[in-house]
Short mmCIF file of C-alpha atoms and ligand atoms in Angstrom, two decimals:
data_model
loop_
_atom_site.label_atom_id
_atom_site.label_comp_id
_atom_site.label_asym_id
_atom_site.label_seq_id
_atom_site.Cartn_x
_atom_site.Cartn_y
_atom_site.Cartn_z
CA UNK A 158 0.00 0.00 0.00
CA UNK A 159 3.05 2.15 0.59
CA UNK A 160 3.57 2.66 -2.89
CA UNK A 161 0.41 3.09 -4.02
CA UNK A 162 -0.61 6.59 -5.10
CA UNK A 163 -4.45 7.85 -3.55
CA UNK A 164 -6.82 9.59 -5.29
CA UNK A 165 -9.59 12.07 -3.13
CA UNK A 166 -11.31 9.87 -1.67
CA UNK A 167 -8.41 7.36 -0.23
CA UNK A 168 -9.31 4.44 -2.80
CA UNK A 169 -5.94 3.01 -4.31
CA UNK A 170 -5.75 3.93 -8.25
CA UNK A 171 -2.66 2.20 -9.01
CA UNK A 172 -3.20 -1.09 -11.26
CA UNK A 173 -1.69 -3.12 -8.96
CA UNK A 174 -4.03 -1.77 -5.62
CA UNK A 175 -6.74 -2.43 -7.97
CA UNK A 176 -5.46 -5.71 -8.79
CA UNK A 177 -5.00 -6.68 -5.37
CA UNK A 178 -8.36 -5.69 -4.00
CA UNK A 179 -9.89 -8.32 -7.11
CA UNK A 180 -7.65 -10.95 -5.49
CA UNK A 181 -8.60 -10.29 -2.23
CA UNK A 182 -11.93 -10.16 -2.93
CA UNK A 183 -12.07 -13.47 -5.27
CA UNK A 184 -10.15 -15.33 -2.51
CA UNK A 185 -12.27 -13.80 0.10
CA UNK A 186 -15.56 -15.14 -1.57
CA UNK A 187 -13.91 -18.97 -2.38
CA UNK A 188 -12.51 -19.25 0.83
CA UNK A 189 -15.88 -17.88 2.49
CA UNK A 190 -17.96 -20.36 0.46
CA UNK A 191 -15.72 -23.26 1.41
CA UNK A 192 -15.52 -22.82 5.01
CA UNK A 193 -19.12 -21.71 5.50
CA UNK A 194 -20.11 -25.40 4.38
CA UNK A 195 -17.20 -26.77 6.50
CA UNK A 196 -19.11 -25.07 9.52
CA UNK A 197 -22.69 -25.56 8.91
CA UNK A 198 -22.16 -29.58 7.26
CA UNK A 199 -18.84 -30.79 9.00
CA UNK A 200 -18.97 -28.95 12.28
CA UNK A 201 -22.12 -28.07 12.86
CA UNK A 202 -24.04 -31.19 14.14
CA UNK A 203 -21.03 -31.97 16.45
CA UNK A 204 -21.82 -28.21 18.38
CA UNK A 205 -22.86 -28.64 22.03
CA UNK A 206 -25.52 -29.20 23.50
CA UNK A 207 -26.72 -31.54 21.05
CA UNK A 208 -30.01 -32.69 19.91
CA UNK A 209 -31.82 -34.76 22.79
CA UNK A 210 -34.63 -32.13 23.25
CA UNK A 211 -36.03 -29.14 21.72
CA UNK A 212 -34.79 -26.45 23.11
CA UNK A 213 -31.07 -28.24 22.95
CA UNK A 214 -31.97 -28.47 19.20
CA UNK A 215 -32.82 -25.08 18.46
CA UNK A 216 -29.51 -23.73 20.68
CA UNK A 217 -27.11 -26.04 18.22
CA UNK A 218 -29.40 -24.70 15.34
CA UNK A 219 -28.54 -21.00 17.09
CA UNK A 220 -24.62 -21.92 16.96
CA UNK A 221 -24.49 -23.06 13.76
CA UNK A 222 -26.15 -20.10 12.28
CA UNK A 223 -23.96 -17.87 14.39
CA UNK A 224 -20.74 -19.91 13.72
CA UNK A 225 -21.71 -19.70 9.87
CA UNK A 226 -22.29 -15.92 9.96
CA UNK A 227 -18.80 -15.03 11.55
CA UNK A 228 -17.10 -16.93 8.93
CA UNK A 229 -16.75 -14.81 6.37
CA UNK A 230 -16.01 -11.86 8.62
CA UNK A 231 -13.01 -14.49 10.66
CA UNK A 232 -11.75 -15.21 7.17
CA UNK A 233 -11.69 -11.51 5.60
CA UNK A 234 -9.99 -10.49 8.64
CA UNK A 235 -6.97 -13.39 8.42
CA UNK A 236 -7.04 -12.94 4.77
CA UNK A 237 -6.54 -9.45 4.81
CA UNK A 238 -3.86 -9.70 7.84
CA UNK A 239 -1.78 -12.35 6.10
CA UNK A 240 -2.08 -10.33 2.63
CA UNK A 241 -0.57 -7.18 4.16
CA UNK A 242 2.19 -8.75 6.24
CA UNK A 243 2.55 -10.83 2.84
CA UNK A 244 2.94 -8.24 -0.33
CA UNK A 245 2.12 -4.85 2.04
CA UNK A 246 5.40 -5.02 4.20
CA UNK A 247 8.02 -2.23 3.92
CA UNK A 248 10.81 -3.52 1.67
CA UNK A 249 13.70 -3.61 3.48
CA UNK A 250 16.15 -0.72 3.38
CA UNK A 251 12.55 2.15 2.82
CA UNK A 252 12.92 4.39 5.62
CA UNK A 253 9.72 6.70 3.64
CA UNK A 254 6.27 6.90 5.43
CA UNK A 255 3.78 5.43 3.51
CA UNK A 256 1.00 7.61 1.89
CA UNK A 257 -1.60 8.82 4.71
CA UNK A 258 -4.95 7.77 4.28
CA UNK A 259 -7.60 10.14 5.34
CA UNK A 260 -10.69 7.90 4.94
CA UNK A 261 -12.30 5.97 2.61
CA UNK A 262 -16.05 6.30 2.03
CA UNK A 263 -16.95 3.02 0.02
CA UNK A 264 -14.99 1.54 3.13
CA UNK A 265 -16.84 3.18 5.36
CA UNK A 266 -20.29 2.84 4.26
CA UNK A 267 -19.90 -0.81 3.10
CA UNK A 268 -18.61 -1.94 6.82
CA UNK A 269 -21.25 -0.26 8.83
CA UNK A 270 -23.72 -0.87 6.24
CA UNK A 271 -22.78 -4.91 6.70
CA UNK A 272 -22.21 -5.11 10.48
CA UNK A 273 -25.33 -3.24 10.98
CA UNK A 274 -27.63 -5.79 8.79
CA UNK A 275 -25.77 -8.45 10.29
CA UNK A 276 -26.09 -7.48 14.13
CA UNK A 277 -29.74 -6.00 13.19
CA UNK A 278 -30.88 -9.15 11.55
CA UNK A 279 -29.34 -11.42 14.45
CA UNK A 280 -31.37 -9.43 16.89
CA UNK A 281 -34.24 -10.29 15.09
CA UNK A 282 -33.58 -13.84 14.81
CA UNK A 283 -32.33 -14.33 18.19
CA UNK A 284 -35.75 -12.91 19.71
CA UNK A 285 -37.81 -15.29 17.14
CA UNK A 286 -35.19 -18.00 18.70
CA UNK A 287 -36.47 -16.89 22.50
CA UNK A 288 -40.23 -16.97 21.56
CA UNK A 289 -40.67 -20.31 19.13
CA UNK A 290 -38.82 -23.04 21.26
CA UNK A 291 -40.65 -21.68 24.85
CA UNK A 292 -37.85 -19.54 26.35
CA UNK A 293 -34.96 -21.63 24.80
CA UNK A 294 -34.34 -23.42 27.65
CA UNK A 295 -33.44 -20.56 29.77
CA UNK A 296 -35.16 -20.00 33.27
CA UNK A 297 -38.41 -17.34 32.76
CA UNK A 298 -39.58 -16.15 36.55
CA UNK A 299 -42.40 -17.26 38.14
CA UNK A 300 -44.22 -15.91 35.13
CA UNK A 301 -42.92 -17.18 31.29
CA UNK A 302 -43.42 -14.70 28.89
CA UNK A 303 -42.21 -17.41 26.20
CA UNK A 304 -44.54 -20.34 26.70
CA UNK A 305 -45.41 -20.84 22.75
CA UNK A 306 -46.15 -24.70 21.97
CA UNK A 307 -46.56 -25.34 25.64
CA UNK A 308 -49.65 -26.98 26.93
CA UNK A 309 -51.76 -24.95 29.82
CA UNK A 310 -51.36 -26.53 33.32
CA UNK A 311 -54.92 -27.94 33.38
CA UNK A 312 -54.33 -29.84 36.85
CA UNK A 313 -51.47 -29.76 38.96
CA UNK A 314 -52.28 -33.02 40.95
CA UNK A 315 -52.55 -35.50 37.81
CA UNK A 316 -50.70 -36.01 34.58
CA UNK A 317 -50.98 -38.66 32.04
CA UNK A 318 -48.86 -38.95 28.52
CA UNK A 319 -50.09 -36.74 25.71
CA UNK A 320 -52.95 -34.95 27.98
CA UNK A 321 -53.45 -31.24 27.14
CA UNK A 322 -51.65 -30.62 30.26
CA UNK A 323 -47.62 -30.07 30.79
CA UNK A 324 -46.09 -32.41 33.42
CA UNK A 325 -44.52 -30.03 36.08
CA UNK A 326 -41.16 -31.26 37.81
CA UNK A 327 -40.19 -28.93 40.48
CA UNK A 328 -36.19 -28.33 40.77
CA UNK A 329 -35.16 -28.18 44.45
CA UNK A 330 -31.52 -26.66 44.70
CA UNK A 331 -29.62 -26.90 48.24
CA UNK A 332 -26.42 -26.98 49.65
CA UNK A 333 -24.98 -29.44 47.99
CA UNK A 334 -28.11 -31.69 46.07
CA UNK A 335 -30.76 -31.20 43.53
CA UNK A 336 -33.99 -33.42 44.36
CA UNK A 337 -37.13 -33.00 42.26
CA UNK A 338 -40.76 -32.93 43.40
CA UNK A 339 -43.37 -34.67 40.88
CA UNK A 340 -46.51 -32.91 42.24
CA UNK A 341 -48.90 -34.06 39.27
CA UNK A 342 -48.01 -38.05 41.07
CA UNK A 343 -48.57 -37.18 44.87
CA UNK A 344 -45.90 -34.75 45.62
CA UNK A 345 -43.25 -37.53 46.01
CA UNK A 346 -39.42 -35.68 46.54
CA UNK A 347 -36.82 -37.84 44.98
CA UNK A 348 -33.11 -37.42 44.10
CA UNK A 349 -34.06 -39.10 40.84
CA UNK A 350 -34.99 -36.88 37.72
CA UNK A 351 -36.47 -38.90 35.18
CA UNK A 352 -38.60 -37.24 32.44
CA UNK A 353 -40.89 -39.25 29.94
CA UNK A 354 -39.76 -38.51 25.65
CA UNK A 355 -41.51 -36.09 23.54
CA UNK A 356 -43.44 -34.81 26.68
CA UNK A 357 -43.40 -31.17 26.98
CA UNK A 358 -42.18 -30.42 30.75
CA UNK A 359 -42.45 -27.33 32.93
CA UNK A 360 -39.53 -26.72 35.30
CA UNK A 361 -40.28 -24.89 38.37
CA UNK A 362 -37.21 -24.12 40.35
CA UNK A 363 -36.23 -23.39 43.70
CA UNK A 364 -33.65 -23.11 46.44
CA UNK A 365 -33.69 -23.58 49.88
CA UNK A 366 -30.94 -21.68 50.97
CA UNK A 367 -28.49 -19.83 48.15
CA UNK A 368 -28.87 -19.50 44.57
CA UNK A 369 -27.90 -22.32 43.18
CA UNK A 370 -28.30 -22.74 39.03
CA UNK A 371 -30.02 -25.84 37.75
CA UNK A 372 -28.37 -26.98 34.42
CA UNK A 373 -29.43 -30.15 32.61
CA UNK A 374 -26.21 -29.16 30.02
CA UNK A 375 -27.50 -31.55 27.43
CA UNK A 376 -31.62 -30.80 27.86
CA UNK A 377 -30.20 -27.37 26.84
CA UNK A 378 -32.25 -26.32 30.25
CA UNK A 379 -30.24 -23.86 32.58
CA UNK A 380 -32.20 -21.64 35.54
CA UNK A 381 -31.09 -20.18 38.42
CA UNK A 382 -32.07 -21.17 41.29
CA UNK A 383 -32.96 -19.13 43.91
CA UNK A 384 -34.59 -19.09 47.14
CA UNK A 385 -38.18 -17.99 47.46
CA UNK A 386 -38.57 -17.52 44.19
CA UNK A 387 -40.11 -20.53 41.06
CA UNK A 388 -38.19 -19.58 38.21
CA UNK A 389 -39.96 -21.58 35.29
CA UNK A 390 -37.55 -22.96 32.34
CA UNK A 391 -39.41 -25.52 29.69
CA UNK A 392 -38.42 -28.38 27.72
CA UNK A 393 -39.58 -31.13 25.93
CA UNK A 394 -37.15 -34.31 25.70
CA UNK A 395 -36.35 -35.65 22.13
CA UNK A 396 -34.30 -38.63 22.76
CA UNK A 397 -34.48 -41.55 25.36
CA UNK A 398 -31.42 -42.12 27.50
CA UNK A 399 -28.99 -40.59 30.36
CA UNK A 400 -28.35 -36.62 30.68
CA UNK A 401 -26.16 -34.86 32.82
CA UNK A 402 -27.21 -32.43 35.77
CA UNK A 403 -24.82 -29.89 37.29
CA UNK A 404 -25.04 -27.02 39.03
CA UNK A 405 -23.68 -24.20 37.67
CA UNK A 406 -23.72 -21.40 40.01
CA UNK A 407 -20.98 -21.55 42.46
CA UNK A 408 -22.43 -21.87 46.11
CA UNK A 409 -20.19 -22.91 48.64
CA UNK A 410 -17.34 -25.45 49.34
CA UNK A 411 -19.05 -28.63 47.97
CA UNK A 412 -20.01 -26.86 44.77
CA UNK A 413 -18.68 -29.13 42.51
CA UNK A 414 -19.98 -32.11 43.69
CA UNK A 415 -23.74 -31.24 42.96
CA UNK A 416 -24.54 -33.15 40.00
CA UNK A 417 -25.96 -35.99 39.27
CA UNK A 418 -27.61 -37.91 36.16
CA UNK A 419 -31.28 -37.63 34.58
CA UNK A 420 -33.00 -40.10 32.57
CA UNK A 421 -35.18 -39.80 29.40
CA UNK A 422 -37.80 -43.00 29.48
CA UNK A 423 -40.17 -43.95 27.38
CA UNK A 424 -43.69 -43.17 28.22
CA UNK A 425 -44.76 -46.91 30.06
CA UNK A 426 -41.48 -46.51 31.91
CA UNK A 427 -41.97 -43.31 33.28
CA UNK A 428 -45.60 -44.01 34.36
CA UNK A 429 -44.17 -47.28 36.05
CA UNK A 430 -41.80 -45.20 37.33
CA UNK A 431 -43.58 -43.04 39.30
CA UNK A 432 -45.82 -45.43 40.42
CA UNK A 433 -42.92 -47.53 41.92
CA UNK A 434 -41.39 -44.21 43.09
CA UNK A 435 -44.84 -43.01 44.88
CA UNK A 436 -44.96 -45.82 46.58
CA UNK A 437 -41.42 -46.66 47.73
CA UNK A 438 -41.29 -43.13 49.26
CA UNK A 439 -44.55 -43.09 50.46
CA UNK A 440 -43.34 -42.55 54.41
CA UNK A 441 -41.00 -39.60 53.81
CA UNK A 442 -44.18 -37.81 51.23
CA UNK A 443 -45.90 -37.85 54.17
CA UNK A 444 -43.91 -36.09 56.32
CA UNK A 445 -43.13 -33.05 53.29
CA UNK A 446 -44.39 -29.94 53.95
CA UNK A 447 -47.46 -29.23 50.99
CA UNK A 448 -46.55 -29.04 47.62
CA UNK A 449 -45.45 -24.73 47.30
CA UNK A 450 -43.90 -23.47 44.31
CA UNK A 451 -41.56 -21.76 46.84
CA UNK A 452 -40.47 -23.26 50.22
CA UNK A 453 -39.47 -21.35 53.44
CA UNK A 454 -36.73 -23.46 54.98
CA UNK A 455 -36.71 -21.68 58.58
CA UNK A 456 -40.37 -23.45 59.02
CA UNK A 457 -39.55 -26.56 57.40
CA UNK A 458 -37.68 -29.85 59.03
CA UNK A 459 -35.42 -29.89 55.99
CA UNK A 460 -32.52 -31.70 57.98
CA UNK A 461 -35.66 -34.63 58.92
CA UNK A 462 -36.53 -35.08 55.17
CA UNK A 463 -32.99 -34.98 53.95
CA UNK A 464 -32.48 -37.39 56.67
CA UNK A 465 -34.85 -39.54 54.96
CA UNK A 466 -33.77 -39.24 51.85
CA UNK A 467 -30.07 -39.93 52.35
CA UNK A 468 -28.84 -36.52 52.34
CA UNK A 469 -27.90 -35.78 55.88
CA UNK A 470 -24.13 -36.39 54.81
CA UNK A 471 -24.08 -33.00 52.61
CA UNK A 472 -24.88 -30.97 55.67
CA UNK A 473 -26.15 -26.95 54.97
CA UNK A 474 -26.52 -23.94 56.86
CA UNK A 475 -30.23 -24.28 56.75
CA UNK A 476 -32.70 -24.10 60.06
CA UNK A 477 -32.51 -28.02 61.27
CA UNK A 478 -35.62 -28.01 64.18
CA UNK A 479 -33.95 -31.68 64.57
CA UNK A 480 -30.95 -30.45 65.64
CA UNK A 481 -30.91 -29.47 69.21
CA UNK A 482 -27.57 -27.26 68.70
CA UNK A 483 -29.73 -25.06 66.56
CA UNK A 484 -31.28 -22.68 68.04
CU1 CU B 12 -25.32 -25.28 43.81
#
């Protein structure tokens, strides 16, 4: 560029600036065409968090859009690098300044022009992203805005497969467990998440003591969890089999630890499933406080019902009436 001559408005007029901005441009356009289908075909279905529900779906289908739109622009920006320090470099023994540049309109326009349709036209898509797959995964408050394709709750005490009614699974975060209350199947508490396929399913989650931040990684489901507050986050499973469950908000010294697995059943399973489940924790459902979409742990016997459901070894700095060195 050093050598090139400028007219007015900045834009080289030498042949060989001209001749260089067709190469660029040329190489710019194969190489952009070449690794966009590299990203969307090669690498695109290996992008977390997979496929196994719908809102994981639509985030990979989010990533691979994104990844494919920043191609061009990660390419033009190498390509352009590498041709400068290539053919643009001083030559050695030119101690001149090159010629200064005092803008260069077509430059101008055509880079704000085409980072403002692309960030514009992301926004857009992004907020059609939030609304069509029912919040994306993400927690909503105790009130979704982004509930599309959802069924209504028509009865919180009973749920059967394909009924016009979502199954609710309430999320209980505490130092240092998740357990998950099933009130449509008697309110049963169980360290067990298991979730029946191609079921839409409402997430309400809570927290007994800090925020913790529920995150079924590949459900594509992730919600704070905080206490005294339901934060709502929906999903509806696509694939039978194991998923992971971590929490992902760091609260306190066993932190890491607080994860466990979820399973993805078929329909007959998970209806046998909570049957057996109902039933085999029959004597600690009874001693639960009533099903609450938020729970108040200074007036409930947490440390009893961990007790009974194998949790006493965590500890917590929750109210324990059990615990005489409480006060
Ligand atoms: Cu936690």
């Amino acid at each position: 560029m050093a050598a090139d001559a400028s007219n007015a408005a900045g834009a080289p007029v030498t042949a060989g600036g001209r001749r260089d901005g067709l190469w660029l441009l040329a190489l710019w356009i194969v190489l952009s065409v070449i690794g966009c289908l590299l990203v969307a075909l090669a690498l695109g279905p290996h992008l977390p968090p997979g496929r196994a529900s719908s809102t994981a779906a639509s985030q990979q289908t989010d990533f691979i859009v994104l990844a494919t739109i920043a191609t061009p622009v990660v390419i033009g920006v190498l390509l352009y690098f590498g041709w400068a320090l290539a053919f643009w470099r001083q030559k050695p023994g030119d101690e001149t300044d090159a010629a200064p540049l005092h803008g260069n309109t077509r430059v101008m326009v055509t880079w704000i022009a085409g980072t403002a349709a692309i960030v514009l036209s992301l926004a857009i898509y992004g907020t059609i992203e939030l609304i069509a797959p029912a919040g994306a995964g993400a927690g909503q408050g105790p009130q979704p805005i982004f509930n599309n394709g959802i069924p209504p709750t028509a009865s919180v005490t009973s749920w059967s497969p394909n009924s016009n009614n979502v199954l609710q699974v309430q999320v209980i975060g505490q130092q240092w467990a998740w357990t998950y209350r099933y009130p449509q199947f008697g309110g049963f508490e169980t360290t067990q998440l298991a979730l029946p396929v191609n079921q839409p399913v409402q997430f309400n989650i809570t927290s007994l003591d800090v925020i913790h931040s529920f995150w079924a990684y590949t459900l594509g489901v992730k919600a704070d969890a905080n206490p005294g507050v339901n934060n709502v986050a929906y999903t509806t499973p696509k694939a039978v089999g194991y998923f992971q469950v971590r929490c992902a908000e760091l609260c306190g010294i066993w932190h890491g630890s607080m994860y466990d697995s979820g399973q993805v059943m078929t329909d007959s399973d998970f209806m046998a499933w909570t049957r057996a489940t109902a039933v085999q924790l029959a004597s600690v459902t009874k001693i639960l406080p009533p099903y609450a979409l938020t729970y108040d742990p200074t007036i409930i016997p947490v440390g009893k019902i961990n007790q009974a459901l194998g949790l006493t070894s965590a500890g917590g700095g929750y109210y324990n009436p059990a615990d005489p060195e409480q006060p």
